[in-house]
Amino acid sequence: MRLLSYNIHKGIGGSDRLYRLERIVRVIEQHKPDLICLQEVDRNVKRSRLDDQPALLAKALNAADSSFQMNVHLKLGGYGNLVLSRWPLLVKHHVSLRMATKKPRGAQMVVVDTPQGKLHVVNWHLGLSEVERVWQARHLFAHSLFKENEALPTIVAGDSNDWRNMLHRTIFAGHGFEHFSAPPAQHRSFPAYFPMGALDKAFGRALKLERSRVERSKPARWASDHLPLIVDFTI
């Protein structure tokens, strides 16, 4: 099966600063992913024409099921994380990862009814400081809603903001996860026009990685300020 993780930057191009959600759709649909983990998805925000992006993306990408988590509330609307799935979502949990007074962050936890069996998927967007990210990962793994389905094969994906590539060593390896987006040098995804950091990462447990890569096409470099990460795996 194929998972695509993508910070879509509200549908605003990283280079031209134009709002073009259709570019995001074209970049995603060419890969035919079964599972899509998106970050920075707008709903009812002026900069994105008051579009309901979760609904528009679910329809355009023919999702069988979806789950949206609004983390940042603006004067009008807000933005957050979105999971789209080819198969039904049996469980939909949302957890706040906000540390003290820092910017609101969050994680989605869903259980997908795949043809290979149940799969636990976490979609998140982490903070800018290493201390914050370590706290967020530990908070997630200790949370009762994560523990509810931790025995299932699990994949964690999203915008990690982990410039120094420390998360696997500091947190994930100790919980039995494999780094699916390694080595970092081959998975640089930000900024899209000249990628220097492997910020978009995936980690798997009780799963077999087949292939992972970052989409570096010209359309992808224009659609957002991040490039999408594509991961092929089996349970």
mmCIF file of C-alpha atoms in Angstrom:
data_model
loop_
_atom_site.group_PDB
_atom_site.id
_atom_site.type_symbol
_atom_site.label_atom_id
_atom_site.label_comp_id
_atom_site.label_asym_id
_atom_site.label_seq_id
_atom_site.Cartn_x
_atom_site.Cartn_y
_atom_site.Cartn_z
ATOM 1 C CA MET A 1 0.000 0.000 0.000
ATOM 2 C CA ARG A 2 1.063 3.602 -0.501
ATOM 3 C CA LEU A 3 1.007 6.528 1.926
ATOM 4 C CA LEU A 4 1.669 10.099 0.868
ATOM 5 C CA SER A 5 2.564 12.745 3.472
ATOM 6 C CA TYR A 6 2.473 16.400 2.410
ATOM 7 C CA ASN A 7 2.518 19.822 4.035
ATOM 8 C CA ILE A 8 0.386 21.626 1.452
ATOM 9 C CA HIS A 9 0.981 25.163 2.828
ATOM 10 C CA LYS A 10 -2.756 25.931 2.562
ATOM 11 C CA GLY A 11 -2.545 25.421 -1.212
ATOM 12 C CA ILE A 12 -0.271 28.452 -1.581
ATOM 13 C CA GLY A 13 2.771 28.016 -3.805
ATOM 14 C CA GLY A 14 6.136 28.236 -2.103
ATOM 15 C CA SER A 15 7.660 30.294 -4.914
ATOM 16 C CA ASP A 16 4.884 32.340 -6.512
ATOM 17 C CA ARG A 17 2.696 32.700 -3.364
ATOM 18 C CA LEU A 18 -0.424 32.046 -5.435
ATOM 19 C CA TYR A 19 -3.362 30.082 -4.056
ATOM 20 C CA ARG A 20 -3.899 27.152 -6.401
ATOM 21 C CA LEU A 21 -5.355 24.111 -4.616
ATOM 22 C CA GLU A 22 -5.697 22.335 -7.941
ATOM 23 C CA ARG A 23 -1.886 22.119 -8.149
ATOM 24 C CA ILE A 24 -1.847 20.174 -4.886
ATOM 25 C CA VAL A 25 -4.494 17.796 -6.246
ATOM 26 C CA ARG A 26 -2.509 17.164 -9.441
ATOM 27 C CA VAL A 27 0.693 16.440 -7.515
ATOM 28 C CA ILE A 28 -1.074 13.980 -5.222
ATOM 29 C CA GLU A 29 -3.283 12.153 -7.715
ATOM 30 C CA GLN A 30 -0.415 11.160 -10.008
ATOM 31 C CA HIS A 31 0.897 8.878 -7.249
ATOM 32 C CA LYS A 32 -2.466 7.176 -6.572
ATOM 33 C CA PRO A 33 -1.911 6.907 -2.798
ATOM 34 C CA ASP A 34 -4.108 4.727 -0.640
ATOM 35 C CA LEU A 35 -3.556 6.913 2.419
ATOM 36 C CA ILE A 36 -2.884 10.648 2.480
ATOM 37 C CA CYS A 37 -1.579 12.584 5.496
ATOM 38 C CA LEU A 38 -1.765 16.341 4.950
ATOM 39 C CA GLN A 39 -0.696 19.264 7.114
ATOM 40 C CA GLU A 40 -1.568 22.985 6.950
ATOM 41 C CA VAL A 41 -5.008 22.438 5.452
ATOM 42 C CA ASP A 42 -7.311 25.490 5.562
ATOM 43 C CA ARG A 43 -11.011 25.609 6.294
ATOM 44 C CA ASN A 44 -12.981 28.848 5.768
ATOM 45 C CA VAL A 45 -9.911 31.128 5.710
ATOM 46 C CA LYS A 46 -9.837 34.340 3.673
ATOM 47 C CA ARG A 47 -6.399 33.706 2.120
ATOM 48 C CA SER A 48 -7.769 30.507 0.546
ATOM 49 C CA ARG A 49 -11.055 32.039 -0.669
ATOM 50 C CA LEU A 50 -12.985 30.683 2.326
ATOM 51 C CA ASP A 51 -12.703 27.223 0.770
ATOM 52 C CA ASP A 52 -13.523 24.120 2.769
ATOM 53 C CA GLN A 53 -10.280 22.438 1.751
ATOM 54 C CA PRO A 54 -10.910 19.156 3.625
ATOM 55 C CA ALA A 55 -14.159 18.660 1.709
ATOM 56 C CA LEU A 56 -12.700 19.803 -1.624
ATOM 57 C CA LEU A 57 -9.657 17.556 -1.311
ATOM 58 C CA ALA A 58 -11.697 14.547 -0.215
ATOM 59 C CA LYS A 59 -13.939 14.937 -3.258
ATOM 60 C CA ALA A 60 -11.164 15.678 -5.766
ATOM 61 C CA LEU A 61 -9.077 12.715 -4.585
ATOM 62 C CA ASN A 62 -12.032 10.311 -4.329
ATOM 63 C CA ALA A 63 -11.464 9.493 -0.676
ATOM 64 C CA ALA A 64 -13.707 6.817 0.796
ATOM 65 C CA ASP A 65 -13.244 8.304 4.267
ATOM 66 C CA SER A 66 -11.552 11.286 5.880
ATOM 67 C CA SER A 67 -10.769 12.996 9.166
ATOM 68 C CA PHE A 68 -9.902 16.676 9.733
ATOM 69 C CA GLN A 69 -8.261 18.170 12.824
ATOM 70 C CA MET A 70 -8.257 21.963 13.138
ATOM 71 C CA ASN A 71 -5.317 22.975 15.315
ATOM 72 C CA VAL A 72 -4.891 26.705 14.669
ATOM 73 C CA HIS A 73 -8.049 28.835 15.006
ATOM 74 C CA LEU A 74 -7.976 32.206 13.253
ATOM 75 C CA LYS A 75 -10.407 35.117 13.447
ATOM 76 C CA LEU A 76 -12.249 33.372 10.624
ATOM 77 C CA GLY A 77 -11.717 29.662 10.119
ATOM 78 C CA GLY A 78 -8.394 27.962 10.739
ATOM 79 C CA TYR A 79 -6.081 25.193 9.626
ATOM 80 C CA GLY A 80 -4.765 21.807 10.665
ATOM 81 C CA ASN A 81 -4.248 18.183 9.656
ATOM 82 C CA LEU A 82 -6.217 16.002 7.265
ATOM 83 C CA VAL A 83 -6.243 12.240 6.683
ATOM 84 C CA LEU A 84 -7.784 10.869 3.490
ATOM 85 C CA SER A 85 -8.212 7.138 2.949
ATOM 86 C CA ARG A 86 -9.127 4.735 0.180
ATOM 87 C CA TRP A 87 -10.670 2.509 2.859
ATOM 88 C CA PRO A 88 -12.968 3.067 5.882
ATOM 89 C CA LEU A 89 -11.584 4.627 9.043
ATOM 90 C CA LEU A 90 -12.707 2.528 12.003
ATOM 91 C CA VAL A 91 -11.318 4.917 14.629
ATOM 92 C CA LYS A 92 -10.739 8.687 14.504
ATOM 93 C CA HIS A 93 -8.877 10.311 17.411
ATOM 94 C CA HIS A 94 -7.479 13.839 17.719
ATOM 95 C CA VAL A 95 -4.843 14.761 20.302
ATOM 96 C CA SER A 96 -3.445 18.186 21.128
ATOM 97 C CA LEU A 97 0.352 18.410 21.056
ATOM 98 C CA ARG A 98 0.481 21.978 22.265
ATOM 99 C CA MET A 99 3.331 22.548 24.712
ATOM 100 C CA ALA A 100 2.610 25.311 27.238
ATOM 101 C CA THR A 101 2.172 28.646 25.421
ATOM 102 C CA LYS A 102 3.676 27.551 22.114
ATOM 103 C CA LYS A 103 1.778 27.412 18.809
ATOM 104 C CA PRO A 104 -1.070 24.871 18.782
ATOM 105 C CA ARG A 105 -0.029 21.556 17.232
ATOM 106 C CA GLY A 106 -1.822 18.252 16.945
ATOM 107 C CA ALA A 107 -1.819 14.603 15.974
ATOM 108 C CA GLN A 108 -4.524 12.515 14.362
ATOM 109 C CA MET A 109 -4.766 8.803 15.103
ATOM 110 C CA VAL A 110 -6.915 6.664 12.839
ATOM 111 C CA VAL A 111 -7.385 2.932 12.373
ATOM 112 C CA VAL A 112 -7.759 2.024 8.713
ATOM 113 C CA ASP A 113 -9.614 -1.091 7.574
ATOM 114 C CA THR A 114 -7.175 -2.068 4.802
ATOM 115 C CA PRO A 115 -7.347 -5.245 2.678
ATOM 116 C CA GLN A 116 -4.205 -6.418 4.529
ATOM 117 C CA GLY A 117 -5.747 -5.848 7.958
ATOM 118 C CA LYS A 118 -6.133 -3.039 10.451
ATOM 119 C CA LEU A 119 -3.517 -0.291 10.304
ATOM 120 C CA HIS A 120 -2.873 2.411 12.895
ATOM 121 C CA VAL A 121 -1.945 5.716 11.203
ATOM 122 C CA VAL A 122 -0.724 8.858 12.968
ATOM 123 C CA ASN A 123 -0.631 12.166 11.093
ATOM 124 C CA TRP A 124 1.082 15.030 12.916
ATOM 125 C CA HIS A 125 2.769 18.416 12.592
ATOM 126 C CA LEU A 126 5.471 19.088 15.176
ATOM 127 C CA GLY A 127 6.944 22.232 16.694
ATOM 128 C CA LEU A 128 9.978 24.297 15.777
ATOM 129 C CA SER A 129 12.242 23.552 18.753
ATOM 130 C CA GLU A 130 13.885 20.230 19.570
ATOM 131 C CA VAL A 131 12.709 20.342 23.181
ATOM 132 C CA GLU A 132 9.152 20.837 21.959
ATOM 133 C CA ARG A 133 9.354 17.970 19.462
ATOM 134 C CA VAL A 134 10.742 15.520 22.024
ATOM 135 C CA TRP A 135 7.972 16.480 24.447
ATOM 136 C CA GLN A 136 5.349 16.064 21.703
ATOM 137 C CA ALA A 137 6.561 12.602 20.690
ATOM 138 C CA ARG A 138 6.703 11.424 24.302
ATOM 139 C CA HIS A 139 3.277 12.902 24.985
ATOM 140 C CA LEU A 140 1.832 11.039 22.002
ATOM 141 C CA PHE A 141 3.303 7.659 22.950
ATOM 142 C CA ALA A 142 2.113 8.019 26.547
ATOM 143 C CA HIS A 143 -1.400 9.106 25.579
ATOM 144 C CA SER A 144 -4.241 6.709 26.330
ATOM 145 C CA LEU A 145 -5.716 7.172 22.839
ATOM 146 C CA PHE A 146 -2.428 6.092 21.254
ATOM 147 C CA LYS A 147 -2.097 3.133 23.589
ATOM 148 C CA GLU A 148 -5.620 2.055 22.646
ATOM 149 C CA ASN A 149 -4.334 0.833 19.258
ATOM 150 C CA GLU A 150 -0.557 0.618 19.719
ATOM 151 C CA ALA A 151 -0.609 -3.167 19.321
ATOM 152 C CA LEU A 152 -1.619 -2.718 15.670
ATOM 153 C CA PRO A 153 0.921 -2.199 12.875
ATOM 154 C CA THR A 154 1.598 1.528 13.043
ATOM 155 C CA ILE A 155 2.930 4.265 10.777
ATOM 156 C CA VAL A 156 3.605 7.813 11.968
ATOM 157 C CA ALA A 157 4.007 10.476 9.274
ATOM 158 C CA GLY A 158 3.951 14.226 8.811
ATOM 159 C CA ASP A 159 5.923 17.449 8.969
ATOM 160 C CA SER A 160 8.372 16.825 11.798
ATOM 161 C CA ASN A 161 10.333 20.108 11.591
ATOM 162 C CA ASP A 162 13.259 17.880 12.610
ATOM 163 C CA TRP A 163 16.171 19.630 10.884
ATOM 164 C CA ARG A 164 18.819 17.734 12.850
ATOM 165 C CA ASN A 165 17.201 14.335 12.248
ATOM 166 C CA MET A 166 17.163 13.458 15.931
ATOM 167 C CA LEU A 167 13.670 12.021 16.411
ATOM 168 C CA HIS A 168 14.492 8.441 15.453
ATOM 169 C CA ARG A 169 17.464 8.237 17.816
ATOM 170 C CA THR A 170 15.875 10.104 20.707
ATOM 171 C CA ILE A 171 12.365 8.639 20.623
ATOM 172 C CA PHE A 172 11.321 6.253 17.873
ATOM 173 C CA ALA A 173 14.075 3.643 18.041
ATOM 174 C CA GLY A 174 13.262 3.068 21.709
ATOM 175 C CA HIS A 175 9.645 2.297 20.760
ATOM 176 C CA GLY A 176 10.597 -0.232 18.092
ATOM 177 C CA PHE A 177 10.019 1.976 15.045
ATOM 178 C CA GLU A 178 12.001 1.863 11.810
ATOM 179 C CA HIS A 179 12.867 5.151 10.123
ATOM 180 C CA PHE A 180 11.047 4.840 6.786
ATOM 181 C CA SER A 181 12.377 8.138 5.394
ATOM 182 C CA ALA A 182 16.078 7.411 5.836
ATOM 183 C CA PRO A 183 18.715 8.370 4.932
ATOM 184 C CA PRO A 184 17.844 12.075 5.369
ATOM 185 C CA ALA A 185 20.153 13.132 2.532
ATOM 186 C CA GLN A 186 17.904 11.297 0.074
ATOM 187 C CA HIS A 187 14.646 12.627 1.566
ATOM 188 C CA ARG A 188 15.120 16.387 1.633
ATOM 189 C CA SER A 189 11.732 18.029 1.244
ATOM 190 C CA PHE A 190 12.040 21.670 2.381
ATOM 191 C CA PRO A 191 12.108 24.274 0.964
ATOM 192 C CA ALA A 192 10.533 22.834 -2.163
ATOM 193 C CA TYR A 193 12.406 25.020 -4.654
ATOM 194 C CA PHE A 194 15.826 24.047 -3.187
ATOM 195 C CA PRO A 195 15.396 21.249 -0.616
ATOM 196 C CA MET A 196 17.868 21.327 2.249
ATOM 197 C CA GLY A 197 16.008 19.697 5.155
ATOM 198 C CA ALA A 198 14.381 16.259 5.433
ATOM 199 C CA LEU A 199 11.478 17.618 7.474
ATOM 200 C CA ASP A 200 8.726 15.333 6.189
ATOM 201 C CA LYS A 201 9.305 11.962 7.824
ATOM 202 C CA ALA A 202 7.682 8.579 8.340
ATOM 203 C CA PHE A 203 8.307 5.879 10.954
ATOM 204 C CA GLY A 204 6.857 2.368 10.908
ATOM 205 C CA ARG A 205 6.437 -0.554 13.317
ATOM 206 C CA ALA A 206 5.357 -4.106 12.410
ATOM 207 C CA LEU A 207 5.428 -3.031 8.760
ATOM 208 C CA LYS A 208 7.706 -3.915 5.857
ATOM 209 C CA LEU A 209 9.088 -0.937 3.949
ATOM 210 C CA GLU A 210 9.249 -1.432 0.212
ATOM 211 C CA ARG A 211 10.315 2.023 -0.946
ATOM 212 C CA SER A 212 10.275 5.671 0.138
ATOM 213 C CA ARG A 213 11.053 8.804 -1.824
ATOM 214 C CA VAL A 214 10.382 12.514 -2.163
ATOM 215 C CA GLU A 215 8.604 13.851 -5.269
ATOM 216 C CA ARG A 216 10.885 16.448 -6.868
ATOM 217 C CA SER A 217 9.028 17.240 -10.096
ATOM 218 C CA LYS A 218 8.586 20.821 -11.284
ATOM 219 C CA PRO A 219 4.834 20.826 -10.449
ATOM 220 C CA ALA A 220 5.655 19.699 -6.901
ATOM 221 C CA ARG A 221 8.269 22.429 -6.496
ATOM 222 C CA TRP A 222 5.627 25.052 -7.346
ATOM 223 C CA ALA A 223 2.563 23.682 -5.549
ATOM 224 C CA SER A 224 3.738 24.138 -1.928
ATOM 225 C CA ASP A 225 6.787 25.116 0.107
ATOM 226 C CA HIS A 226 7.265 21.396 0.960
ATOM 227 C CA LEU A 227 7.692 18.401 -1.320
ATOM 228 C CA PRO A 228 5.546 15.313 -0.737
ATOM 229 C CA LEU A 229 6.926 12.137 0.815
ATOM 230 C CA ILE A 230 5.724 8.829 -0.690
ATOM 231 C CA VAL A 231 6.078 5.574 1.253
ATOM 232 C CA ASP A 232 5.265 2.083 -0.075
ATOM 233 C CA PHE A 233 4.908 -0.654 2.552
ATOM 234 C CA THR A 234 3.080 -3.830 3.504
ATOM 235 C CA ILE A 235 1.682 -5.150 6.764
#
